[in-house]
mmCIF file of C-alpha atoms (C1' of nucleotides) in Angstrom:
data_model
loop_
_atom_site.group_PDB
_atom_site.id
_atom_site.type_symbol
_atom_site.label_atom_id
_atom_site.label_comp_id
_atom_site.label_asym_id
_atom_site.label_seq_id
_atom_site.Cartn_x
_atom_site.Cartn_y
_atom_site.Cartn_z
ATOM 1 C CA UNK A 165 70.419 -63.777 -62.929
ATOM 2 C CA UNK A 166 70.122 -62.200 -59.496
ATOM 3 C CA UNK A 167 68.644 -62.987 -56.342
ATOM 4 C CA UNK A 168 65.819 -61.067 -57.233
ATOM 5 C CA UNK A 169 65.287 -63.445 -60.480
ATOM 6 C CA UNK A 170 66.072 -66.409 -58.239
ATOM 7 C CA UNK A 171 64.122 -65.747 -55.241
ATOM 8 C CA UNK A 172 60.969 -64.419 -57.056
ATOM 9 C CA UNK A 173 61.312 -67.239 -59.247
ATOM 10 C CA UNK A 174 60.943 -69.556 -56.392
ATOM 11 C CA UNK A 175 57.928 -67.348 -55.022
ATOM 12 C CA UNK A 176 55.484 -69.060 -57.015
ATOM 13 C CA UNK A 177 54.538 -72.560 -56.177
ATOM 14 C CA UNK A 178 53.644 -73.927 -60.113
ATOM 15 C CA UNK A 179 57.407 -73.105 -60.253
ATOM 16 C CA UNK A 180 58.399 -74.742 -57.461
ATOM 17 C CA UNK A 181 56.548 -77.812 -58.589
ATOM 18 C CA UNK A 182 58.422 -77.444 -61.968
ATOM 19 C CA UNK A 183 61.778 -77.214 -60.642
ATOM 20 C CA UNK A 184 61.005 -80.127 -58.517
ATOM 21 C CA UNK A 185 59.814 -82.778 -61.418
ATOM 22 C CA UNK A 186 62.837 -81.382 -63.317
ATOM 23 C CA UNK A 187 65.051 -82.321 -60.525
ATOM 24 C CA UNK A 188 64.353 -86.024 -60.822
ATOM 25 C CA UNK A 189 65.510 -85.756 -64.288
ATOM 26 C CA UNK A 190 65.991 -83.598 -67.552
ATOM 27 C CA UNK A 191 62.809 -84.006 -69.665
ATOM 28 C CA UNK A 192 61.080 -81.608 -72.465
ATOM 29 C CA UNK A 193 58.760 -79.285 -71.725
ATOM 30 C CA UNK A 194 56.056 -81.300 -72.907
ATOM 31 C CA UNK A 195 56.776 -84.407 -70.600
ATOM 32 C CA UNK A 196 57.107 -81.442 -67.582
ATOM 33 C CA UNK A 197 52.943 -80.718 -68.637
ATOM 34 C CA UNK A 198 51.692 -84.477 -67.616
ATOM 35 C CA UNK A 199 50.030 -84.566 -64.876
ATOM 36 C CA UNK A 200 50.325 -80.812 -64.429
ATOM 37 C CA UNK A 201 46.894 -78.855 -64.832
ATOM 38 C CA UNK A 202 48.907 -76.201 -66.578
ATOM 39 C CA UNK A 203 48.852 -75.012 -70.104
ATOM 40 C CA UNK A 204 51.705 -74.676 -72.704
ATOM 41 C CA UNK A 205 52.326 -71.186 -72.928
ATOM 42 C CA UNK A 206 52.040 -71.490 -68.999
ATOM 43 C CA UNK A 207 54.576 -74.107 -69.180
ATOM 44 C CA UNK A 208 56.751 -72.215 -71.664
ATOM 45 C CA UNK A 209 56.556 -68.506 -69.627
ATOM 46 C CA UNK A 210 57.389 -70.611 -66.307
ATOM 47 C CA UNK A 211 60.191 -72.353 -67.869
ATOM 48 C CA UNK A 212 61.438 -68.987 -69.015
ATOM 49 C CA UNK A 213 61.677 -67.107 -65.911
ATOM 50 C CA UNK A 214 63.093 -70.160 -64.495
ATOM 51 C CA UNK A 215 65.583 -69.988 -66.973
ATOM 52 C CA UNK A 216 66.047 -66.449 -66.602
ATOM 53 C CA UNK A 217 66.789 -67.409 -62.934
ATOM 54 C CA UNK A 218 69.384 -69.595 -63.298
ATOM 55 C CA UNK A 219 67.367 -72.176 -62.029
ATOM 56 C CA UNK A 220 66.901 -74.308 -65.057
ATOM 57 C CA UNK A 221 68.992 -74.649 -68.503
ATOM 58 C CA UNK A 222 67.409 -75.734 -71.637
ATOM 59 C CA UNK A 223 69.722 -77.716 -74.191
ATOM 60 C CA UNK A 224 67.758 -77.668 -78.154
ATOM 61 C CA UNK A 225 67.656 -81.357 -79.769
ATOM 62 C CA UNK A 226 65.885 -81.585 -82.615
ATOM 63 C CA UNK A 227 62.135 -79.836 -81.953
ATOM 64 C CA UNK A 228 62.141 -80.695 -78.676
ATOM 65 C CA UNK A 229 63.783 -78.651 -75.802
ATOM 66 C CA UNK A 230 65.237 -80.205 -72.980
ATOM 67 C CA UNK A 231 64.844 -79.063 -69.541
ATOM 68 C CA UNK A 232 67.410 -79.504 -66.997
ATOM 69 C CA UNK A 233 68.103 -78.250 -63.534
ATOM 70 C CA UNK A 234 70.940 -75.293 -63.656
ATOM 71 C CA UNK A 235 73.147 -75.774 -60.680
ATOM 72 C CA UNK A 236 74.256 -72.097 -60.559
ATOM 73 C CA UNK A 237 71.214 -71.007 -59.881
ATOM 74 C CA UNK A 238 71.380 -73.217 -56.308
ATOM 75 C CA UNK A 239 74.982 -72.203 -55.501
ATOM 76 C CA UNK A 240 73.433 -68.811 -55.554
ATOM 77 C CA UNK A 241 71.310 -69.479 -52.405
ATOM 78 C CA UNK A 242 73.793 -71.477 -50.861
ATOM 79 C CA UNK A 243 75.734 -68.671 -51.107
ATOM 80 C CA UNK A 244 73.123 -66.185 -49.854
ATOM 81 C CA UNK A 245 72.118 -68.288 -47.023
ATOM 82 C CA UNK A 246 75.888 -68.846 -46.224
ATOM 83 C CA UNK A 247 76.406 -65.400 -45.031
ATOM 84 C CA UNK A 248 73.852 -65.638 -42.313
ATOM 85 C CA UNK A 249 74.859 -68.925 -40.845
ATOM 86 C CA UNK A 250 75.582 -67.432 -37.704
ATOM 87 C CA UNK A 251 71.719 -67.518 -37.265
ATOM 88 C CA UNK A 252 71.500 -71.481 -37.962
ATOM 89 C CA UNK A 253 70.414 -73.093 -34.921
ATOM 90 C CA UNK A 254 73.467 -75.386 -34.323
ATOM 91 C CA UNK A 255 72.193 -78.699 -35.873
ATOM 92 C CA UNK A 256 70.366 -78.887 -39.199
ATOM 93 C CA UNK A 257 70.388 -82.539 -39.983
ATOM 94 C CA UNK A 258 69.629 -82.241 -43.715
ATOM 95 C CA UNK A 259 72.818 -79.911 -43.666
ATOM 96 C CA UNK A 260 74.733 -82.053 -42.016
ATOM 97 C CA UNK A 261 74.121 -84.670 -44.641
ATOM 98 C CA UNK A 262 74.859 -82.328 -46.988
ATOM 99 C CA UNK A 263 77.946 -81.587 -45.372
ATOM 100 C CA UNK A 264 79.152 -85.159 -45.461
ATOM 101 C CA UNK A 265 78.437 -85.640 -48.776
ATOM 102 C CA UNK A 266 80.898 -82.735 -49.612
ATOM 103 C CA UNK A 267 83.720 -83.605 -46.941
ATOM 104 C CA UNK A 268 84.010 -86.983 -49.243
ATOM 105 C CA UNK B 218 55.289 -70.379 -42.358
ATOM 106 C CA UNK B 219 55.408 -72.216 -45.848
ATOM 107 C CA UNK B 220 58.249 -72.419 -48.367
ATOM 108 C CA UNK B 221 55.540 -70.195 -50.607
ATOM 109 C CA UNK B 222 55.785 -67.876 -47.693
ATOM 110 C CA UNK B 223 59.419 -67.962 -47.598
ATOM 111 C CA UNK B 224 60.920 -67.636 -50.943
ATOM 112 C CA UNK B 225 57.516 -64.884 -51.525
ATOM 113 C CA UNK B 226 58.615 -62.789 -48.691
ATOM 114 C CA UNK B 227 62.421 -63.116 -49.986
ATOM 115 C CA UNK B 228 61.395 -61.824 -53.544
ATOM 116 C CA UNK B 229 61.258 -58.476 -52.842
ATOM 117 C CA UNK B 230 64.235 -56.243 -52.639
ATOM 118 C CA UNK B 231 63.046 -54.148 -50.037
ATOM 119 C CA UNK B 232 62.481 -57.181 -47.963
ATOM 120 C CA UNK B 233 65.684 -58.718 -48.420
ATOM 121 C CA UNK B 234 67.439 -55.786 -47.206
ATOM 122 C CA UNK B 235 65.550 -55.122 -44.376
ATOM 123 C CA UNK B 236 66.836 -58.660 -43.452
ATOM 124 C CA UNK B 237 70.160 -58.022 -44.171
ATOM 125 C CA UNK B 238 70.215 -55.105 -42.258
ATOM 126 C CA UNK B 239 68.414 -57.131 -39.296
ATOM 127 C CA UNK B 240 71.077 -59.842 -39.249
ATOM 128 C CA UNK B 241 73.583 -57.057 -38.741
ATOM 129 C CA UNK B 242 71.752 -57.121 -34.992
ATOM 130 C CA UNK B 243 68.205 -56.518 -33.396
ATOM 131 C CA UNK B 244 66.834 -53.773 -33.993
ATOM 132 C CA UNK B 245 63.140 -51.762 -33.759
ATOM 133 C CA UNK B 246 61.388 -50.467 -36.171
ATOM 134 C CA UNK B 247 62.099 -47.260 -36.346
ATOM 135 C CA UNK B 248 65.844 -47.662 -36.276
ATOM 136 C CA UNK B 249 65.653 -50.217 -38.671
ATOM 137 C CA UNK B 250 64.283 -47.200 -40.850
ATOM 138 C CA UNK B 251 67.135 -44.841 -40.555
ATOM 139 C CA UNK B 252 68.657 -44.715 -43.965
ATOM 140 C CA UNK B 253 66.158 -46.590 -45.804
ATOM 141 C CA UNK B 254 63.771 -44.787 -48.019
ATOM 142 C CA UNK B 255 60.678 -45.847 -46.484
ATOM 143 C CA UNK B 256 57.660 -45.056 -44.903
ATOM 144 C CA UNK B 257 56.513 -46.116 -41.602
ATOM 145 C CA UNK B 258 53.474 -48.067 -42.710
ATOM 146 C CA UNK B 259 55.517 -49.857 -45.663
ATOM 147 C CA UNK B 260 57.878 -51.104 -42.751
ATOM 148 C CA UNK B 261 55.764 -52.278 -40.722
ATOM 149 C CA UNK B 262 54.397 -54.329 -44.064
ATOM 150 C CA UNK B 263 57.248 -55.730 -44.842
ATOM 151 C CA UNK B 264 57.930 -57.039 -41.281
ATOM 152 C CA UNK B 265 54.417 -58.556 -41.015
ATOM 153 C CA UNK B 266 55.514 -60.448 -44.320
ATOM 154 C CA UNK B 267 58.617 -61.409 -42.891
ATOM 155 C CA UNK B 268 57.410 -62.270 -39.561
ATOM 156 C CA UNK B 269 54.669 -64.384 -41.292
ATOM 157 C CA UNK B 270 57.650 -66.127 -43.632
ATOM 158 C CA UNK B 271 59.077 -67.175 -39.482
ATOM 159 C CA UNK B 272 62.362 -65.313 -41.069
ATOM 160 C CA UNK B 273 62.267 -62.862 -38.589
ATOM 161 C CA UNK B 274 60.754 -62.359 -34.877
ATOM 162 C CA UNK B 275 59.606 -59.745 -32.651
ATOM 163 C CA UNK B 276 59.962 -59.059 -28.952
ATOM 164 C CA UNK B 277 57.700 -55.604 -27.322
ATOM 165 C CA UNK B 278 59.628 -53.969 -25.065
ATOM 166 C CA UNK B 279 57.548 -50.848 -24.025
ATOM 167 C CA UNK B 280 56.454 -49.000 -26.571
ATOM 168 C CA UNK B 281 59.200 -50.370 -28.938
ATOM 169 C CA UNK B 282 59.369 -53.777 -30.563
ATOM 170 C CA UNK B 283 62.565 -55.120 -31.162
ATOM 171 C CA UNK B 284 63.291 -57.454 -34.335
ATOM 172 C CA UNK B 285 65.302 -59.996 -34.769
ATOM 173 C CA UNK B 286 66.779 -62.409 -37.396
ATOM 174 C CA UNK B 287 64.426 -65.981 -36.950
ATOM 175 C CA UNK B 288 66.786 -68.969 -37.525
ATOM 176 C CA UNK B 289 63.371 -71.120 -38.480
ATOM 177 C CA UNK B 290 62.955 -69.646 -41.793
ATOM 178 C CA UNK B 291 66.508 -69.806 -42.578
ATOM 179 C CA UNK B 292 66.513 -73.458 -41.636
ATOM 180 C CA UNK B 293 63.477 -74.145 -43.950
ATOM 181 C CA UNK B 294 65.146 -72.436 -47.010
ATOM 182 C CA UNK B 295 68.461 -74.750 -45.711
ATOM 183 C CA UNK B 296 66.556 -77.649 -45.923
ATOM 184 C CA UNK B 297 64.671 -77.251 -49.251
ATOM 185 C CA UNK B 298 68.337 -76.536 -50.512
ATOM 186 C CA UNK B 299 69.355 -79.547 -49.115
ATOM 187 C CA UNK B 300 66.897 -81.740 -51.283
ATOM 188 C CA UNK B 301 68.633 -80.544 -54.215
ATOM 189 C CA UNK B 302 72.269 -81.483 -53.037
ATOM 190 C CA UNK B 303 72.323 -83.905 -56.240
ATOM 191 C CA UNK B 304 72.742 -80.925 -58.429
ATOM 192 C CA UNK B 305 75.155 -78.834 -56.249
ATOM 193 C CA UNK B 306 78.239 -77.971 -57.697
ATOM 194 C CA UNK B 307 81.434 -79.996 -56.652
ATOM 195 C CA UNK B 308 82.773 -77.216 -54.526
ATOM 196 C CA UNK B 309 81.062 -74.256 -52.660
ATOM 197 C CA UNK B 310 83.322 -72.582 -50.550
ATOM 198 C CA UNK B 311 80.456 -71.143 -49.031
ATOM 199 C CA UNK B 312 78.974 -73.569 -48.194
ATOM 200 C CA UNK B 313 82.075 -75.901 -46.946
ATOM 201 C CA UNK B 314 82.471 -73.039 -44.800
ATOM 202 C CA UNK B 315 79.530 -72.999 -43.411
ATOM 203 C CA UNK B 316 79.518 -77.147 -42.802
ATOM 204 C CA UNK B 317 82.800 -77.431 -40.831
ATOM 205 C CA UNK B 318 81.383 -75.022 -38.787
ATOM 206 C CA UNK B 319 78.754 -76.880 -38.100
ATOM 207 C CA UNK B 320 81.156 -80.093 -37.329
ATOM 208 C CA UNK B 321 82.321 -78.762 -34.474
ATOM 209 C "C1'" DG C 293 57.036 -77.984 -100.228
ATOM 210 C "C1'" DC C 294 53.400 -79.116 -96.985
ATOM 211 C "C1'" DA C 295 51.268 -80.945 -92.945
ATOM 212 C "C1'" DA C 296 52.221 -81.920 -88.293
ATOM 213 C "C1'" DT C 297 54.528 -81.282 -83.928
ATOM 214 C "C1'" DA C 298 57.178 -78.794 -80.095
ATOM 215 C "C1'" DC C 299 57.824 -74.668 -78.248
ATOM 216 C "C1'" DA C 300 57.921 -69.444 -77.892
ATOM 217 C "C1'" DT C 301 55.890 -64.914 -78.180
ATOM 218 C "C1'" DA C 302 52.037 -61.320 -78.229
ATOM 219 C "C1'" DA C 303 48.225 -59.177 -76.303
ATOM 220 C "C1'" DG C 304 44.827 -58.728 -72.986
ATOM 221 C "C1'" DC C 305 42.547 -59.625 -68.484
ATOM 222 C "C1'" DG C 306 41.755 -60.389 -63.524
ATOM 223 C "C1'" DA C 307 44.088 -61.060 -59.145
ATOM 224 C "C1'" DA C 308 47.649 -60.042 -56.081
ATOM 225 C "C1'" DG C 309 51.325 -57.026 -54.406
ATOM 226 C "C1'" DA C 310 53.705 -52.765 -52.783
ATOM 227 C "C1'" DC C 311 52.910 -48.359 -51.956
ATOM 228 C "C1'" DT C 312 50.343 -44.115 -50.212
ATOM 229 C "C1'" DT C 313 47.509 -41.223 -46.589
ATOM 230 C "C1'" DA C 314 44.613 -41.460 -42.694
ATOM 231 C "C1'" DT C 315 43.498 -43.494 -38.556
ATOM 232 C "C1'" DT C 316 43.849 -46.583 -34.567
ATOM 233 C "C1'" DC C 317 46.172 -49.065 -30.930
ATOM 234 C "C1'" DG C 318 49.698 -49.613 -26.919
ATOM 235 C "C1'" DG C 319 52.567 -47.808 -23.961
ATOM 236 C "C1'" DT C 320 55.249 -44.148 -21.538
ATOM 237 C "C1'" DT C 321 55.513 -39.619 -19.197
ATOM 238 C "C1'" DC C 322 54.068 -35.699 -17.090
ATOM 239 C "C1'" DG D 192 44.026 -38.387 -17.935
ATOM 240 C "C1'" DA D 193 46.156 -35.824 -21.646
ATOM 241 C "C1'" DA D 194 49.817 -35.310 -24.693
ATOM 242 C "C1'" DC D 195 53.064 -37.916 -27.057
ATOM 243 C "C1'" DC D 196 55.468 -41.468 -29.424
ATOM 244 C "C1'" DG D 197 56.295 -46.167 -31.749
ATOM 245 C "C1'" DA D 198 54.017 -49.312 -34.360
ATOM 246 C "C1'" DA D 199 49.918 -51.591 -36.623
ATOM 247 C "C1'" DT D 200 45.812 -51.438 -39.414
ATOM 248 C "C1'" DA D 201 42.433 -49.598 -43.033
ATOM 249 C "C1'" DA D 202 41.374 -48.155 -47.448
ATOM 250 C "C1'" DG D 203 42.538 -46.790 -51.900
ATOM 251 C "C1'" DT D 204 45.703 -46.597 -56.044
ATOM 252 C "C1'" DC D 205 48.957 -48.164 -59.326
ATOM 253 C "C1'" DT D 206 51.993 -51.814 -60.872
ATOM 254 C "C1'" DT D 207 53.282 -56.437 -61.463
ATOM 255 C "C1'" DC D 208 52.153 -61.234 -62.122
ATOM 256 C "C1'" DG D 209 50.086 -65.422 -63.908
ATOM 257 C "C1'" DC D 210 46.857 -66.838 -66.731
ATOM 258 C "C1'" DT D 211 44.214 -67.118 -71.207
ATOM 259 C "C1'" DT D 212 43.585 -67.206 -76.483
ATOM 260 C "C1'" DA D 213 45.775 -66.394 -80.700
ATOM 261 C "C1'" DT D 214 49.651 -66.414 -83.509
ATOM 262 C "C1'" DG D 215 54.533 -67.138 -84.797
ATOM 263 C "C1'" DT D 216 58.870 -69.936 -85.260
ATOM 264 C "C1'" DA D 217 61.639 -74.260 -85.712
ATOM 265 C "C1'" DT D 218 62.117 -78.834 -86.853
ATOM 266 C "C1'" DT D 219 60.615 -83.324 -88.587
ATOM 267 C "C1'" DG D 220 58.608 -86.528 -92.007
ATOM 268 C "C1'" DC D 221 56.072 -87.433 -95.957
#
DNA sequence: GCAATACATAAGCGAAGACTTATTCGGTTC
DNA sequence: GAACCGAATAAGTCTTCGCTTATGTATTGC
């Protein structure tokens, strides 16, 4: 896990898309595949630089493996974004949201 | 300017320091350089990359162009954060910083 | 134990990426 | 306008990446 692992991980849109489904909810890797044109070693190589990331945890039940978005992996951007927010132009309204949600 | 274009541009090492060294203040080319192992054509690269990614900007001024840190790319990688807030961790100091800032 | 299922790994291939050297383009200075 | 300097572009090379097909590894159910 670095920001090397995170940021390239991030780089490729089929990942992106993957991280997104998985952030409406933990499935398995073969739930991810539907309605993805993508194969299952694809899937499976994706899912492991993902993983290698810190974007994405798997947790082993039974044969199937279930995918879940990895939290640390985000705090790690936040954090590397944090140190140039003297650059943010002054109102970012999705941040402020954000913001609120945290000041509860 | 894309999110592909973003998190791409950010995968490289190289890149990301040129950025962080950027943030530290404007700068051209050339001084941007100093202490970097790197040749003139593969900084000028890397800029067009980052330029492209709207993460940094340039301004001629004679015969020198100055660079500077672009707030619209960070604001883009802010906002695609910000989808994920679901998932953030309680508590990121970083990141609370960086909010009550922005409630001023 | 054996067939079936879910997923991972291996090996190879074509495309894209980061570098190099050489050259060109803009702009300043004399 | 000629020499010079900062920066961009061109073209080629080598590496890395994302895919494929084939095979291996767990786990379940009969």
């Amino acid at each position: 896990m670095s920001d090397d692992d995170i940021f390239r991980a991030l780089g490729d849109p089929t990942r992106r898309a993957i991280f997104e489904k998985l952030a409406t909810g933990a499935m398995n890797a073969s739930t991810l595949r539907e309605g993805m044109a993508i194969s299952q070693p694809a899937m499976s190589q994706h899912l492991a630089v993902l993983r290698n990331a810190s974007l994405v945890r798997e947790r082993r039940q039974g044969r199937y493996v279930n995918y879940e978005v990895d939290p640390d992996g985000l705090a790690r951007i936040a954090g590397w974004l944090a140190r140039y927010r003297a650059y943010w132009p002054a109102r970012i309204d999705a941040l402020r949201d954000l913001l609120k949600d945290m000041d509860q």
